[in-house]
């Protein structure tokens, strides 16, 4: 019998990591980006957590504790932002 995946709270970044499912903070994705990413992740390889806001100094904390941050052209990914992401455990 297949093992059922636990239901995870999309706002709890630690729960996803405990269950071995990397959580990805996706910043400023448009609807067409989300459609593509959701289709690519159809098997549930990771948990995509979408944020409407662009990544910047004020929003970088949203990625804290999440395994990965996915950024787009309008996001700010300068040295300070990258250092903060790394300090908070995000790749």
Short mmCIF file of N, CA, C and O in Angstrom, two decimals:
data_model
loop_
_atom_site.label_atom_id
_atom_site.label_comp_id
_atom_site.label_asym_id
_atom_site.label_seq_id
_atom_site.Cartn_x
_atom_site.Cartn_y
_atom_site.Cartn_z
N UNK A 1 0.85 -1.17 0.00
CA UNK A 1 0.00 0.00 0.00
C UNK A 1 0.90 1.24 0.00
O UNK A 1 1.79 1.35 0.84
N UNK A 2 0.67 2.21 -0.90
CA UNK A 2 1.50 3.41 -0.94
C UNK A 2 1.34 4.25 0.33
O UNK A 2 0.27 4.31 0.91
N UNK A 3 2.43 4.86 0.72
CA UNK A 3 2.42 5.72 1.90
C UNK A 3 1.83 7.08 1.52
O UNK A 3 2.29 7.71 0.58
N UNK A 4 0.82 7.51 2.20
CA UNK A 4 0.17 8.80 1.90
C UNK A 4 1.06 9.94 2.37
O UNK A 4 1.65 9.88 3.44
N UNK A 5 1.18 10.96 1.55
CA UNK A 5 1.92 12.16 1.91
C UNK A 5 1.10 12.95 2.93
O UNK A 5 -0.10 13.10 2.77
N UNK A 6 1.75 13.45 3.98
CA UNK A 6 1.01 14.23 4.96
C UNK A 6 0.56 15.55 4.37
O UNK A 6 1.19 16.08 3.46
N UNK A 7 -0.54 16.05 4.87
CA UNK A 7 -1.00 17.37 4.47
C UNK A 7 -0.18 18.40 5.23
O UNK A 7 -0.08 18.34 6.45
N UNK A 8 0.43 19.32 4.49
CA UNK A 8 1.31 20.31 5.10
C UNK A 8 0.70 21.69 5.01
O UNK A 8 0.08 22.05 4.01
N UNK A 9 0.90 22.46 6.04
CA UNK A 9 0.48 23.85 6.05
C UNK A 9 1.40 24.64 5.13
O UNK A 9 2.60 24.67 5.34
N UNK A 10 0.87 25.30 4.07
CA UNK A 10 1.73 26.02 3.13
C UNK A 10 2.45 27.19 3.77
O UNK A 10 3.40 27.72 3.20
N UNK A 11 2.03 27.61 4.94
CA UNK A 11 2.70 28.72 5.62
C UNK A 11 3.77 28.25 6.61
O UNK A 11 4.45 29.07 7.21
N UNK A 12 3.90 26.95 6.80
CA UNK A 12 4.85 26.41 7.76
C UNK A 12 6.03 25.81 7.00
O UNK A 12 6.00 24.69 6.55
N UNK A 13 7.10 26.60 6.87
CA UNK A 13 8.25 26.15 6.11
C UNK A 13 8.97 24.99 6.78
O UNK A 13 9.57 24.16 6.12
N UNK A 14 8.91 24.88 8.08
CA UNK A 14 9.61 23.80 8.77
C UNK A 14 8.91 22.46 8.58
O UNK A 14 9.56 21.42 8.51
N UNK A 15 7.60 22.47 8.44
CA UNK A 15 6.87 21.22 8.26
C UNK A 15 7.27 20.54 6.95
O UNK A 15 7.48 19.33 6.91
N UNK A 16 7.39 21.30 5.89
CA UNK A 16 7.77 20.72 4.61
C UNK A 16 9.17 20.11 4.68
O UNK A 16 9.40 19.02 4.17
N UNK A 17 10.09 20.79 5.32
CA UNK A 17 11.46 20.28 5.42
C UNK A 17 11.51 19.03 6.28
O UNK A 17 12.27 18.11 5.98
N UNK A 18 10.73 18.95 7.32
CA UNK A 18 10.71 17.77 8.19
C UNK A 18 10.27 16.54 7.41
O UNK A 18 10.66 15.43 7.73
N UNK A 19 9.43 16.73 6.42
CA UNK A 19 8.91 15.61 5.64
C UNK A 19 9.72 15.36 4.38
O UNK A 19 9.32 14.59 3.53
N UNK A 20 10.89 16.00 4.27
CA UNK A 20 11.78 15.76 3.14
C UNK A 20 11.35 16.40 1.84
O UNK A 20 11.89 16.10 0.80
N UNK A 21 10.38 17.25 1.87
CA UNK A 21 9.92 17.94 0.68
C UNK A 21 10.46 19.37 0.71
O UNK A 21 10.04 20.16 1.55
N UNK A 22 11.40 19.69 -0.17
CA UNK A 22 11.93 21.05 -0.13
C UNK A 22 10.87 22.08 -0.50
O UNK A 22 10.05 21.85 -1.39
N UNK A 23 10.87 23.16 0.23
CA UNK A 23 9.92 24.23 -0.04
C UNK A 23 10.63 25.35 -0.78
O UNK A 23 11.73 25.75 -0.42
N UNK A 24 9.98 25.85 -1.81
CA UNK A 24 10.54 26.89 -2.66
C UNK A 24 9.71 28.16 -2.50
O UNK A 24 8.50 28.16 -2.72
N UNK A 25 10.38 29.25 -2.12
CA UNK A 25 9.74 30.56 -2.06
C UNK A 25 9.84 31.17 -3.45
O UNK A 25 10.93 31.42 -3.94
N UNK A 26 8.71 31.36 -4.09
CA UNK A 26 8.68 31.89 -5.46
C UNK A 26 8.16 33.33 -5.39
O UNK A 26 7.01 33.56 -5.04
N UNK A 27 9.04 34.26 -5.73
CA UNK A 27 8.70 35.67 -5.64
C UNK A 27 8.23 36.22 -6.99
O UNK A 27 8.76 35.86 -8.04
N UNK A 28 7.26 37.09 -6.95
CA UNK A 28 6.76 37.90 -8.07
C UNK A 28 6.42 37.11 -9.33
O UNK A 28 6.53 37.63 -10.44
N UNK A 29 5.98 35.88 -9.18
CA UNK A 29 5.61 35.07 -10.34
C UNK A 29 4.26 35.53 -10.89
O UNK A 29 3.32 35.75 -10.14
N UNK A 30 4.21 35.66 -12.17
CA UNK A 30 2.96 36.00 -12.86
C UNK A 30 2.13 34.73 -13.04
O UNK A 30 2.63 33.61 -12.83
N UNK A 31 0.89 34.88 -13.44
CA UNK A 31 0.00 33.73 -13.61
C UNK A 31 0.58 32.70 -14.57
O UNK A 31 0.51 31.50 -14.30
N UNK A 32 1.18 33.14 -15.66
CA UNK A 32 1.75 32.20 -16.62
C UNK A 32 2.98 31.50 -16.05
O UNK A 32 3.25 30.35 -16.37
N UNK A 33 3.74 32.16 -15.18
CA UNK A 33 4.86 31.52 -14.51
C UNK A 33 4.35 30.42 -13.58
O UNK A 33 4.89 29.31 -13.54
N UNK A 34 3.32 30.77 -12.82
CA UNK A 34 2.75 29.80 -11.87
C UNK A 34 2.21 28.58 -12.59
O UNK A 34 2.38 27.45 -12.14
N UNK A 35 1.55 28.80 -13.71
CA UNK A 35 0.99 27.69 -14.49
C UNK A 35 2.11 26.75 -14.92
O UNK A 35 2.01 25.53 -14.78
N UNK A 36 3.20 27.31 -15.43
CA UNK A 36 4.34 26.51 -15.88
C UNK A 36 4.99 25.78 -14.71
O UNK A 36 5.28 24.58 -14.79
N UNK A 37 5.24 26.49 -13.61
CA UNK A 37 5.89 25.89 -12.46
C UNK A 37 5.02 24.79 -11.84
O UNK A 37 5.53 23.73 -11.46
N UNK A 38 3.72 25.03 -11.74
CA UNK A 38 2.82 24.01 -11.20
C UNK A 38 2.81 22.76 -12.08
O UNK A 38 2.82 21.64 -11.57
N UNK A 39 2.82 22.95 -13.39
CA UNK A 39 2.84 21.81 -14.31
C UNK A 39 4.16 21.05 -14.19
O UNK A 39 4.17 19.81 -14.18
N UNK A 40 5.26 21.76 -14.06
CA UNK A 40 6.57 21.12 -13.92
C UNK A 40 6.68 20.38 -12.60
O UNK A 40 7.44 19.41 -12.48
N UNK A 41 5.93 20.80 -11.61
CA UNK A 41 5.97 20.20 -10.27
C UNK A 41 4.77 19.30 -10.02
O UNK A 41 4.41 19.04 -8.88
N UNK A 42 4.17 18.80 -11.06
CA UNK A 42 2.96 18.00 -10.94
C UNK A 42 3.12 16.80 -10.00
O UNK A 42 2.18 16.40 -9.31
N UNK A 43 4.32 16.25 -9.92
CA UNK A 43 4.57 15.09 -9.06
C UNK A 43 4.78 15.50 -7.60
O UNK A 43 4.94 14.64 -6.74
N UNK A 44 4.81 16.79 -7.33
CA UNK A 44 4.98 17.26 -5.96
C UNK A 44 6.39 17.11 -5.43
O UNK A 44 6.59 16.90 -4.23
N UNK A 45 7.36 17.23 -6.30
CA UNK A 45 8.76 17.10 -5.92
C UNK A 45 9.15 18.14 -4.88
O UNK A 45 9.98 17.90 -4.01
N UNK A 46 8.55 19.30 -4.97
CA UNK A 46 8.79 20.35 -3.98
C UNK A 46 7.46 21.05 -3.70
O UNK A 46 6.47 20.81 -4.37
N UNK A 47 7.48 21.88 -2.67
CA UNK A 47 6.28 22.66 -2.33
C UNK A 47 6.54 24.08 -2.75
O UNK A 47 7.45 24.71 -2.24
N UNK A 48 5.76 24.56 -3.68
CA UNK A 48 5.91 25.92 -4.18
C UNK A 48 5.06 26.86 -3.33
O UNK A 48 3.85 26.67 -3.20
N UNK A 49 5.70 27.87 -2.75
CA UNK A 49 5.00 28.88 -1.95
C UNK A 49 5.14 30.20 -2.69
O UNK A 49 6.22 30.78 -2.76
N UNK A 50 4.05 30.64 -3.29
CA UNK A 50 4.07 31.85 -4.11
C UNK A 50 3.86 33.10 -3.28
O UNK A 50 2.99 33.13 -2.41
N UNK A 51 4.66 34.12 -3.60
CA UNK A 51 4.51 35.43 -3.01
C UNK A 51 4.33 36.43 -4.14
O UNK A 51 5.12 36.46 -5.08
N UNK A 52 3.27 37.23 -4.06
CA UNK A 52 3.04 38.24 -5.10
C UNK A 52 4.13 39.31 -5.09
O UNK A 52 4.47 39.86 -6.13
N UNK A 53 4.67 39.56 -3.93
CA UNK A 53 5.68 40.61 -3.78
C UNK A 53 6.99 40.22 -4.46
O UNK A 53 7.34 39.04 -4.53
N UNK A 54 7.69 41.23 -4.92
CA UNK A 54 9.03 41.02 -5.46
C UNK A 54 10.00 40.82 -4.29
O UNK A 54 9.78 41.32 -3.19
N UNK A 55 11.06 40.09 -4.54
CA UNK A 55 12.10 39.92 -3.53
C UNK A 55 12.89 41.21 -3.40
O UNK A 55 13.36 41.78 -4.39
N UNK A 56 13.00 41.70 -2.18
CA UNK A 56 13.80 42.89 -1.89
C UNK A 56 14.13 42.87 -0.40
O UNK A 56 13.85 41.89 0.29
N UNK A 57 14.73 43.93 0.09
CA UNK A 57 15.15 43.98 1.49
C UNK A 57 13.97 43.84 2.46
O UNK A 57 14.14 43.33 3.57
N UNK A 58 12.80 44.28 2.07
CA UNK A 58 11.63 44.20 2.94
C UNK A 58 10.95 42.83 2.91
O UNK A 58 10.27 42.46 3.86
N UNK A 59 11.11 42.09 1.84
CA UNK A 59 10.41 40.81 1.69
C UNK A 59 11.31 39.59 1.83
O UNK A 59 10.81 38.47 1.86
N UNK A 60 12.61 39.79 1.93
CA UNK A 60 13.54 38.66 1.97
C UNK A 60 13.23 37.71 3.13
O UNK A 60 13.44 36.50 3.01
N UNK A 61 12.67 38.21 4.20
CA UNK A 61 12.32 37.36 5.34
C UNK A 61 11.26 36.32 5.03
O UNK A 61 11.15 35.31 5.73
N UNK A 62 10.48 36.53 3.98
CA UNK A 62 9.46 35.54 3.59
C UNK A 62 10.08 34.21 3.19
O UNK A 62 9.43 33.17 3.26
N UNK A 63 11.34 34.25 2.76
CA UNK A 63 12.01 33.03 2.34
C UNK A 63 12.70 32.30 3.48
O UNK A 63 13.18 31.18 3.31
N UNK A 64 12.74 32.90 4.66
CA UNK A 64 13.46 32.31 5.79
C UNK A 64 13.01 30.88 6.06
O UNK A 64 11.81 30.61 6.14
N UNK A 65 13.96 29.98 6.17
CA UNK A 65 13.67 28.59 6.48
C UNK A 65 13.23 27.77 5.29
O UNK A 65 13.08 26.55 5.40
N UNK A 66 13.01 28.38 4.17
CA UNK A 66 12.63 27.63 2.97
C UNK A 66 13.90 27.22 2.25
O UNK A 66 14.90 27.93 2.27
N UNK A 67 13.90 26.07 1.63
CA UNK A 67 15.11 25.51 1.04
C UNK A 67 15.67 26.36 -0.10
O UNK A 67 16.88 26.51 -0.23
N UNK A 68 14.78 26.91 -0.90
CA UNK A 68 15.19 27.58 -2.14
C UNK A 68 14.35 28.83 -2.35
O UNK A 68 13.18 28.86 -1.99
N UNK A 69 14.97 29.84 -2.96
CA UNK A 69 14.23 31.02 -3.42
C UNK A 69 14.30 31.05 -4.93
O UNK A 69 15.37 30.89 -5.51
N UNK A 70 13.16 31.23 -5.55
CA UNK A 70 13.07 31.37 -7.01
C UNK A 70 12.77 32.83 -7.30
O UNK A 70 11.78 33.37 -6.80
N UNK A 71 13.63 33.45 -8.10
CA UNK A 71 13.47 34.86 -8.38
C UNK A 71 13.31 35.09 -9.88
O UNK A 71 13.75 34.28 -10.70
N UNK A 72 12.70 36.21 -10.20
CA UNK A 72 12.48 36.61 -11.58
C UNK A 72 13.14 37.96 -11.83
O UNK A 72 13.70 38.57 -10.91
N UNK A 73 13.04 38.43 -13.02
CA UNK A 73 13.77 39.61 -13.47
C UNK A 73 13.49 40.86 -12.64
O UNK A 73 14.36 41.71 -12.47
N UNK A 74 12.31 41.00 -12.09
CA UNK A 74 11.97 42.20 -11.31
C UNK A 74 12.33 42.09 -9.83
O UNK A 74 12.09 43.01 -9.07
N UNK A 75 12.92 40.97 -9.43
CA UNK A 75 13.34 40.79 -8.05
C UNK A 75 14.74 41.35 -7.86
O UNK A 75 15.54 41.41 -8.79
N UNK A 76 15.03 41.75 -6.63
CA UNK A 76 16.34 42.26 -6.28
C UNK A 76 17.14 41.14 -5.65
O UNK A 76 16.74 40.59 -4.61
N UNK A 77 18.24 40.77 -6.28
CA UNK A 77 19.08 39.68 -5.76
C UNK A 77 20.52 40.16 -5.69
O UNK A 77 21.43 39.55 -6.24
N UNK A 78 20.72 41.26 -4.99
CA UNK A 78 22.08 41.80 -4.84
C UNK A 78 22.81 41.06 -3.72
O UNK A 78 22.26 40.15 -3.09
N UNK A 79 24.03 41.47 -3.45
CA UNK A 79 24.86 40.78 -2.45
C UNK A 79 24.20 40.77 -1.08
O UNK A 79 24.24 39.75 -0.37
N UNK A 80 23.61 41.88 -0.67
CA UNK A 80 22.97 41.94 0.66
C UNK A 80 21.80 40.97 0.75
O UNK A 80 21.62 40.29 1.76
N UNK A 81 20.99 40.91 -0.29
CA UNK A 81 19.84 39.99 -0.30
C UNK A 81 20.33 38.54 -0.26
O UNK A 81 19.82 37.72 0.50
N UNK A 82 21.34 38.23 -1.06
CA UNK A 82 21.86 36.86 -1.09
C UNK A 82 22.47 36.46 0.24
O UNK A 82 22.30 35.33 0.70
N UNK A 83 23.15 37.36 0.89
CA UNK A 83 23.71 37.09 2.22
C UNK A 83 22.60 36.82 3.22
O UNK A 83 22.71 35.92 4.07
N UNK A 84 21.53 37.61 3.15
CA UNK A 84 20.40 37.40 4.07
C UNK A 84 19.72 36.07 3.81
O UNK A 84 19.38 35.35 4.76
N UNK A 85 19.52 35.74 2.55
CA UNK A 85 18.94 34.44 2.22
C UNK A 85 19.78 33.31 2.80
O UNK A 85 19.25 32.41 3.47
N UNK A 86 21.09 33.37 2.58
CA UNK A 86 21.99 32.32 3.08
C UNK A 86 21.98 32.26 4.60
O UNK A 86 21.94 31.17 5.18
N UNK A 87 21.98 33.41 5.24
CA UNK A 87 21.96 33.44 6.71
C UNK A 87 20.69 32.84 7.29
O UNK A 87 20.70 32.31 8.40
N UNK A 88 19.61 32.89 6.52
CA UNK A 88 18.33 32.35 6.95
C UNK A 88 18.10 30.91 6.46
O UNK A 88 16.99 30.39 6.55
N UNK A 89 19.13 30.28 5.89
CA UNK A 89 19.04 28.89 5.48
C UNK A 89 18.47 28.65 4.10
O UNK A 89 18.12 27.51 3.78
N UNK A 90 18.37 29.68 3.29
CA UNK A 90 17.80 29.53 1.95
C UNK A 90 18.92 29.54 0.92
O UNK A 90 19.84 30.36 1.00
N UNK A 91 18.82 28.65 -0.04
CA UNK A 91 19.81 28.60 -1.13
C UNK A 91 19.35 29.42 -2.30
O UNK A 91 18.19 29.61 -2.52
#
